[in-house]
CSV table of C-alpha atoms and ligand atoms in Angstrom, one decimal:
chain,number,residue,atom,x,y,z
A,1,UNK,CA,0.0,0.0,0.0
A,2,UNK,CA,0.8,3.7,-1.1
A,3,UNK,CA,2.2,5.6,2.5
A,4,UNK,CA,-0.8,8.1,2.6
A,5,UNK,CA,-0.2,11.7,4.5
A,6,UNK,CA,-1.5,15.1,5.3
A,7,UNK,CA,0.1,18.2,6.0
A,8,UNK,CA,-1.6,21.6,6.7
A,9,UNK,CA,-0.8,25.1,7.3
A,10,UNK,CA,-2.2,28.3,8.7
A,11,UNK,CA,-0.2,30.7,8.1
A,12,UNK,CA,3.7,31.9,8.1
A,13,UNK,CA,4.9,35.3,9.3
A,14,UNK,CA,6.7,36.9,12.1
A,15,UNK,CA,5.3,34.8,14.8
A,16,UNK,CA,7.4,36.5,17.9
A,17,UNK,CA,6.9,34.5,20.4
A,18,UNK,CA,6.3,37.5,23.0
A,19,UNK,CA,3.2,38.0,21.7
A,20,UNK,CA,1.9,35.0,22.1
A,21,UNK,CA,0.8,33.6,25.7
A,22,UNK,CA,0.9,29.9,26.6
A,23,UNK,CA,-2.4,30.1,26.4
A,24,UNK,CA,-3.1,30.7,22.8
A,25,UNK,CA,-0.5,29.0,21.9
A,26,UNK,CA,-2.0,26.0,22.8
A,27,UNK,CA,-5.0,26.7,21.7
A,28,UNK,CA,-2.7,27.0,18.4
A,29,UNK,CA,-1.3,23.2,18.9
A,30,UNK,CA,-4.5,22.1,19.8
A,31,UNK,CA,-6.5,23.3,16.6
A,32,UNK,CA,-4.1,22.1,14.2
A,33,UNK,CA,-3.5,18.8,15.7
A,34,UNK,CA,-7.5,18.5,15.6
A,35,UNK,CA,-7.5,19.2,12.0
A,36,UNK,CA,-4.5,17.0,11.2
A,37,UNK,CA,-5.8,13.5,12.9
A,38,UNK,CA,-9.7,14.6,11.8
A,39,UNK,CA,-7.8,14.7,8.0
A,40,UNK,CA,-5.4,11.5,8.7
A,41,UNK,CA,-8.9,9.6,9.9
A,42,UNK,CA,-10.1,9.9,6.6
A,43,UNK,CA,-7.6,8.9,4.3
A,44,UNK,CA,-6.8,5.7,7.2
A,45,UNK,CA,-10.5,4.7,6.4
A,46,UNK,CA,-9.7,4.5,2.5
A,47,UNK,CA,-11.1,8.4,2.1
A,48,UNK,CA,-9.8,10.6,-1.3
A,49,UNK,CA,-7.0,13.1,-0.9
A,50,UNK,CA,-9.8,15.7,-2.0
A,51,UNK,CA,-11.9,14.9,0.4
A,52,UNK,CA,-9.4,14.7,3.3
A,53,UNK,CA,-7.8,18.3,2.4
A,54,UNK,CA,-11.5,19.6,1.9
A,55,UNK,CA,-12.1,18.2,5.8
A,56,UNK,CA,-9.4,19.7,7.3
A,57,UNK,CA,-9.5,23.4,5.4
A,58,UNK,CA,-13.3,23.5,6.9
A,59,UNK,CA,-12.2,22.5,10.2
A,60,UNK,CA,-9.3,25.9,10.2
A,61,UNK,CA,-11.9,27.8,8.5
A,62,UNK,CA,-14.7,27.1,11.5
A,63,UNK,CA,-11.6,28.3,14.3
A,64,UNK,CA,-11.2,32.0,14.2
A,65,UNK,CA,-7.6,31.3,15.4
A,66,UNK,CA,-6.8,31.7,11.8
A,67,UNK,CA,-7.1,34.4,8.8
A,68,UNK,CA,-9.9,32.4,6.8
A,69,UNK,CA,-13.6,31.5,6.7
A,70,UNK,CA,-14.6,32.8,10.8
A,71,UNK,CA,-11.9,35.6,12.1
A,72,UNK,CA,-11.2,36.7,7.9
A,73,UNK,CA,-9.6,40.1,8.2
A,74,UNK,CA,-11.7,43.0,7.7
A,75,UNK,CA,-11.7,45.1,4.0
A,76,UNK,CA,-11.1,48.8,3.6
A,77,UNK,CA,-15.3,48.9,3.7
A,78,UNK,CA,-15.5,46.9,6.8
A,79,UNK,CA,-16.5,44.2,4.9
A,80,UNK,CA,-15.3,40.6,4.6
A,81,UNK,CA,-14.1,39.2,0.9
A,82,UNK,CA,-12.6,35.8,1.2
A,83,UNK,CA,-10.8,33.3,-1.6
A,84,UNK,CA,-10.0,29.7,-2.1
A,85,UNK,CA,-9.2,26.7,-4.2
A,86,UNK,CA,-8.9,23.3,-4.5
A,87,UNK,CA,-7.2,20.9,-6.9
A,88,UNK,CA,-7.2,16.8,-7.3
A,89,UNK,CA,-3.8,16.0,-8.6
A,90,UNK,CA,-5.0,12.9,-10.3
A,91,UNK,CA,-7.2,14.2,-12.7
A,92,UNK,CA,-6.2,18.2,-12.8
A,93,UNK,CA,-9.4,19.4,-12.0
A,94,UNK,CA,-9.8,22.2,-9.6
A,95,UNK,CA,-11.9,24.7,-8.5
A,96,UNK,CA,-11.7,28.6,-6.8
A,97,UNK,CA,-13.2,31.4,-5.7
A,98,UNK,CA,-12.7,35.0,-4.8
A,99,UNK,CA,-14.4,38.2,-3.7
A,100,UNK,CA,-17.0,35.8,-1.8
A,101,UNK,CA,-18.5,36.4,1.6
A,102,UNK,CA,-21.3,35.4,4.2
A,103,UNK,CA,-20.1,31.7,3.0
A,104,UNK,CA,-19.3,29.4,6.1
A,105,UNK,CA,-16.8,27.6,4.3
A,106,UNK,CA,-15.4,29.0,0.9
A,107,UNK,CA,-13.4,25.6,0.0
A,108,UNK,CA,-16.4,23.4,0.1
A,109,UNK,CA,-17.9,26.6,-2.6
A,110,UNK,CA,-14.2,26.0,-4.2
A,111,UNK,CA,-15.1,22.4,-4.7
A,112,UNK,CA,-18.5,22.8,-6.1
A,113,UNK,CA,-17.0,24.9,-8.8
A,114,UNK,CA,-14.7,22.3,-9.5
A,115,UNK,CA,-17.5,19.5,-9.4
A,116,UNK,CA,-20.6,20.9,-10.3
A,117,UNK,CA,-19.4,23.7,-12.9
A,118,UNK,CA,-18.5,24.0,-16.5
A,119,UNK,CA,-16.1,26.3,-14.9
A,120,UNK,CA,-12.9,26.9,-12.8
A,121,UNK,CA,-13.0,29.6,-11.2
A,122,UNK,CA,-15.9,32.2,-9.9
A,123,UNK,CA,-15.6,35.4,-8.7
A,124,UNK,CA,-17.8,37.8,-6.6
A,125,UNK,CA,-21.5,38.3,-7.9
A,126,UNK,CA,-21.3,35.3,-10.0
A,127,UNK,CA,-19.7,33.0,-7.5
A,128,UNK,CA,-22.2,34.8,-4.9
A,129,UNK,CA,-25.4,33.4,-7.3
A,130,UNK,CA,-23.6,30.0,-7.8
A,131,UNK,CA,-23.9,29.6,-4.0
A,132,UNK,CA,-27.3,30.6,-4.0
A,133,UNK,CA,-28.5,28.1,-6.8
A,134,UNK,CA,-26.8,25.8,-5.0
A,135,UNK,CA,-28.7,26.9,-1.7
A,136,UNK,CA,-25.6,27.7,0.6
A,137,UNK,CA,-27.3,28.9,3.8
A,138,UNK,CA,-25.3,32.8,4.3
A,139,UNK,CA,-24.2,33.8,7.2
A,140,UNK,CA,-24.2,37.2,8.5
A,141,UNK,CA,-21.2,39.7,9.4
A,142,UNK,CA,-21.4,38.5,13.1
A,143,UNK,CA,-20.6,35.2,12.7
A,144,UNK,CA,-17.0,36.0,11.0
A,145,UNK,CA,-16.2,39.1,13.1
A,146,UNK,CA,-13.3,38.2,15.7
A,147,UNK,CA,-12.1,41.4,17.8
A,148,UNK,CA,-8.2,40.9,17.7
A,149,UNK,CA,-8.7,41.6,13.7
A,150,UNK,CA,-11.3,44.4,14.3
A,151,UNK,CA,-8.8,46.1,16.5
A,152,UNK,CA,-6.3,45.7,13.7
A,153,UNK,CA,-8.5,47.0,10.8
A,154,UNK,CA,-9.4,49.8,13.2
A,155,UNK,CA,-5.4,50.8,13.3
A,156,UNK,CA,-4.6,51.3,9.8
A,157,UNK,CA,-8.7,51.9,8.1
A,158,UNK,CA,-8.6,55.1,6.5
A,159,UNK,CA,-4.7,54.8,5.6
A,160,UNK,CA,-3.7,53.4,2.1
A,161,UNK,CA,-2.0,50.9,4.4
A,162,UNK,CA,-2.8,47.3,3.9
A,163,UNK,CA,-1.0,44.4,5.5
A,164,UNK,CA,-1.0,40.7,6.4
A,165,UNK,CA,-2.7,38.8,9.1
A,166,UNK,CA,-1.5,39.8,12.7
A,167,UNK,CA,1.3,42.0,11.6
A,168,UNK,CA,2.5,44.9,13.4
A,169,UNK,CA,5.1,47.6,12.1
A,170,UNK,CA,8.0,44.9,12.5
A,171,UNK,CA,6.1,41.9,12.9
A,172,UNK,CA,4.1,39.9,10.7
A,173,UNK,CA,2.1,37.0,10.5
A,174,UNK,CA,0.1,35.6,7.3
A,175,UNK,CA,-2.9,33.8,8.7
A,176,UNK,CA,-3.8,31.9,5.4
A,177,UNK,CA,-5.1,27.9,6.0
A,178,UNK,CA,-4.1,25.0,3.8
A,179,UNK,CA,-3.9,21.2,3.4
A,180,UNK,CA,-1.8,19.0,1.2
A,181,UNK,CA,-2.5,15.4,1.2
A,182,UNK,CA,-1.3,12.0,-0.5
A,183,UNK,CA,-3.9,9.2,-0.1
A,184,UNK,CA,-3.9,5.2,0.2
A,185,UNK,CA,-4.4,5.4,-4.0
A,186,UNK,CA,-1.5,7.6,-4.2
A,187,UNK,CA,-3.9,10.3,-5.4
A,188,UNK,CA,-2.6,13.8,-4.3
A,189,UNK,CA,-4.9,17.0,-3.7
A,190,UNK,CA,-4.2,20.8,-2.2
A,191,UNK,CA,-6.6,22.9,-0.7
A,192,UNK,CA,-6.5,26.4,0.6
A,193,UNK,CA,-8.6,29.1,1.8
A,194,UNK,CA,-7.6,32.8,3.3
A,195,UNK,CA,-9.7,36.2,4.2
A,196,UNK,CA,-6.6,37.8,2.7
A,197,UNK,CA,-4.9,41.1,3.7
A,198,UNK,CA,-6.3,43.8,6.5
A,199,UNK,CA,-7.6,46.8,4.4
A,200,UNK,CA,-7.6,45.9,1.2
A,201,UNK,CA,-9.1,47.6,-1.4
A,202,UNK,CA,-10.7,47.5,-4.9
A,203,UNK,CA,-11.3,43.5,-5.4
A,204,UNK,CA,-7.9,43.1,-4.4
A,205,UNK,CA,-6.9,39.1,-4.8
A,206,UNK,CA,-4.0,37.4,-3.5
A,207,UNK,CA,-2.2,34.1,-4.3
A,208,UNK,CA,-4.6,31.6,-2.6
A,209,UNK,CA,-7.2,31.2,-5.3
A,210,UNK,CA,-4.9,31.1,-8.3
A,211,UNK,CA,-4.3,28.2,-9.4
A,212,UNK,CA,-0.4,27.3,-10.2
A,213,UNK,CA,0.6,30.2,-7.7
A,214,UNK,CA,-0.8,29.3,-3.9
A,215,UNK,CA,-2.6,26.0,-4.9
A,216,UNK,CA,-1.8,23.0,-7.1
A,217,UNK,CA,-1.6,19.4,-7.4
A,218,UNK,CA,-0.7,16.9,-9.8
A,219,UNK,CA,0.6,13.7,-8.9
A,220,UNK,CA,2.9,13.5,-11.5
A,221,UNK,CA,5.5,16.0,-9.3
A,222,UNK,CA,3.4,17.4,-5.8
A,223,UNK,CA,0.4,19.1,-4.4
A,224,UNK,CA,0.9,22.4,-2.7
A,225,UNK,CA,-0.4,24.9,-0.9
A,226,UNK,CA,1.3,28.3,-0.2
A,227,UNK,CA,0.9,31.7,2.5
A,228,UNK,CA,2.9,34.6,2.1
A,229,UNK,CA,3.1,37.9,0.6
A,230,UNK,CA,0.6,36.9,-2.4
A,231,UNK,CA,1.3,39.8,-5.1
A,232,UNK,CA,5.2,38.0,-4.8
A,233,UNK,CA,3.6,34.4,-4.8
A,234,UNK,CA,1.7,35.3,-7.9
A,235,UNK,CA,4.7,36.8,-10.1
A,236,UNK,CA,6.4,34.0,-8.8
A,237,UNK,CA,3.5,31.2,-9.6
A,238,UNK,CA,5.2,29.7,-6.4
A,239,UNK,CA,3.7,26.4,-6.3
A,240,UNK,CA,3.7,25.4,-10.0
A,241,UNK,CA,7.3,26.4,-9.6
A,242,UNK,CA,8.2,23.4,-7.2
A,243,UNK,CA,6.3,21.2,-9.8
A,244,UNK,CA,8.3,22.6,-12.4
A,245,UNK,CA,11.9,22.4,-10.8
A,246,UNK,CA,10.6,18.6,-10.0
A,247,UNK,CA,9.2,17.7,-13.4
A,248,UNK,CA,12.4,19.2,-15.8
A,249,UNK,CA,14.9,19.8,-13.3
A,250,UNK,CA,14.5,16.5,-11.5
A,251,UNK,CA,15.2,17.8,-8.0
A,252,UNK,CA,13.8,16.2,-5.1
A,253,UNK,CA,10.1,17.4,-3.3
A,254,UNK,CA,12.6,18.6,-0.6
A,255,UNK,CA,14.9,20.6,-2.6
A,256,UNK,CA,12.6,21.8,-4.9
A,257,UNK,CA,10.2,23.2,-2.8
A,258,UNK,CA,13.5,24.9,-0.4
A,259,UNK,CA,14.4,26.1,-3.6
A,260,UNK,CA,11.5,28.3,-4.2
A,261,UNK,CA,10.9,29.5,-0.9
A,262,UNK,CA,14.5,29.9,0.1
A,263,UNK,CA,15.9,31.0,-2.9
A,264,UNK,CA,13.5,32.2,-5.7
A,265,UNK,CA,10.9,34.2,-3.7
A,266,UNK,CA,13.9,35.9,-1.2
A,267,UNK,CA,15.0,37.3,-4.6
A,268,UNK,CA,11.7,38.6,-5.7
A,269,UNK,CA,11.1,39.9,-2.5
A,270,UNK,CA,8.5,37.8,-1.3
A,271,UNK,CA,8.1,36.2,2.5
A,272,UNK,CA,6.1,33.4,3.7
A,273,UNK,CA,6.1,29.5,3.1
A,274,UNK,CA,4.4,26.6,1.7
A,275,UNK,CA,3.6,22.5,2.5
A,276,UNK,CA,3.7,20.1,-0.4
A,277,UNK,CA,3.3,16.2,-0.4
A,278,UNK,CA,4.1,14.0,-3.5
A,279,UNK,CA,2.5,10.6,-4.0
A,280,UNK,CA,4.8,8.5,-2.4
A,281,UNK,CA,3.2,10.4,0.3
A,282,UNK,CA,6.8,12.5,1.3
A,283,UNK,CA,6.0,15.8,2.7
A,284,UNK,CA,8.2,19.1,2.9
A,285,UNK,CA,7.3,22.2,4.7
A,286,UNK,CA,9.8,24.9,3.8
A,287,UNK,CA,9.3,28.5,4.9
A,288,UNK,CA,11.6,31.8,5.1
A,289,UNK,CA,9.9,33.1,7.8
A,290,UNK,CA,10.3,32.9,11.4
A,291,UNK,CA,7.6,30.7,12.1
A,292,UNK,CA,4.4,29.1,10.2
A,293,UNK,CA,1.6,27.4,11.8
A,294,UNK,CA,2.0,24.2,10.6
A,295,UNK,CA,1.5,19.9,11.1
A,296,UNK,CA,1.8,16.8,8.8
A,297,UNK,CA,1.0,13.1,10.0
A,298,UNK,CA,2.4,10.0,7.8
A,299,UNK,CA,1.3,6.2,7.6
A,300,UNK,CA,5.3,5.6,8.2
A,301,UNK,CA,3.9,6.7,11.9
A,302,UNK,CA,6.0,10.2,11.6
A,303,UNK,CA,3.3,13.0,13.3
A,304,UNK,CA,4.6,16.5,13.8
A,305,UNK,CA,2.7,19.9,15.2
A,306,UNK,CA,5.3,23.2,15.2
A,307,UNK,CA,5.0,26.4,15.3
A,308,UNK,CA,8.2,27.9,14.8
A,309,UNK,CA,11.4,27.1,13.4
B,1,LIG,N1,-1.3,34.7,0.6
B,1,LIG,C1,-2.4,35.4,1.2
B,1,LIG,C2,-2.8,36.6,0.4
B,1,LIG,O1,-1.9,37.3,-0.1
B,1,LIG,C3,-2.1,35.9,2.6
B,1,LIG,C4,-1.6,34.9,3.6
B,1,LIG,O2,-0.9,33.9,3.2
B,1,LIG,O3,-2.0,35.0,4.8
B,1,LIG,O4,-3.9,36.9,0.3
């Protein structure tokens, strides 16, 4: 049998650890190791790689620990506007959406695109009538709002200042969610979901829903899903990079993916990190940042929660 694996991610940055209190930092551990064994339990009971990444991106979307689906940062407006994507690595289809709010859980909108659409990827209006036809229940404004990002939107709203999840002057923390995953088939899928950057303004979308720059999978070379500084990610096309550098340049998952992250987005100018699993089930984590939110569990028995480096 194939090794089957999972890895997940929410979020690189500048994760001092002065700013952090036991406390929430163990509310940290505990959420992603939740996520990571809820995602393992799936593929250990013969589940799809789609379906496990789908599970656990819902599950860091529901926590508002994290920058996506409840706790999204706040727009310029006040106003939520969250992306995602999805991709199966074993038959390239894939689904995304952006500009999208008042939806619980943007990946599981993501996958409908993918499954139940001529198309790939929706945006705003549209994507908000897809939901509706297919009778996604809406939440209201409450339900998202968590004070720690209305405090940060509140420091920089009527500045052209925008900036990532949790950062401060010096520090900075990207609270974008993925999951990578390898199952018992040796089918690979990437998933990832973000409310993007504090104050944004005019439709502005990041890396997360593009597919080839903070999503893809293929299980020819790897499935990955990135956070970071998007506008770098996307002139980058980060993760169809590290399938790139695998697929011509025959480097490993490891070094191609430390490649990228170390190397070719330093020299753009871009921070941040990504996870990435191939379908022998291997999993690298690289980031350039001090820390990143981050777990994987293996059927080789390896099982790892961390936070920074
Ligand atoms: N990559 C995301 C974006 O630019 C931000 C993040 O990773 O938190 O929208």
């Amino acid at each position: 049998m194939n090794t089957f694996s999972i890895a997940i991610h929410g979020g690189a940055g500048t994760l001092v650890k002065g700013i952090m209190t036991p406390d929430l930092e163990a509310k940290y551990r505990a959420d992603l190791k939740n996520t990571i064994d809820q995602g393992y339990a799936i593929l250990e009971k013969g589940g799809t790689a789609i379906e496990a990444v789908e599970q656990a991106v819902k599950i860091l979307e529901d926590s508002p620990l994290f920058n996506a689906g409840k706790g999204s940062v706040f727009t310029a407006t006040g106003s939520y506007e969250m992306d995602a994507s999805i991709m199966d690595g074993n038959t390239l289809n894939a689904g995304a959406v952006s500009l999208i709010n008042g939806i619980k859980n943007p990946i599981s909108l993501a996958r409908d695109v993918m499954e139940k659409s001529e198309h790939v990827f929706l945006a705003g209006d549209g994507a908000m009538q897809f939901a509706k036809q297919l009778d996604y229940k809406l939440e209201d404004d409450a339900y998202f709002y968590d004070e720690f990002r209305h405090k940060q939107w509140l420091e920089i709203k009527d500045t052209d200042s925008f900036q990532l999840d949790h950062s401060t002057k010096k520090d900075s923390k990207f609270g974008t969610v993925g999951a990578v995953a390898c199952d018992k088939d040796g089918n690979t899928a990437a998933a990832t979901s973000t409310g993007g950057m504090t104050n944004k303004k005019w439709g502005r979308v990041g890396d997360s829903p593009m597919i080839g720059a903070g999503n893809y999978a293929n299980n020819k070379t790897c499935a990955i899903s990135c956070t970071g500084s998007g506008e770098f990610f996307i002139r980058g096309v980060v993760a169809y990079d590290v399938a790139c550098l695998i697929e011509h340049k025959n480097l490993s998952l490891r070094e191609a993916s430390e490649e990228v992250i170390n190397n070719r987005i330093l020299e753009l100018g871009g921070d941040g990190g990504l996870i990435a699993v191939d379908a022998k089930g291997n999993i690298a984590m690289p980031f350039n940042t001090e820390g990143m939110y981050r777990g994987f569990k293996t059927s080789r028995g390896q099982e790892e929660v961390s936070i920074y480096k």
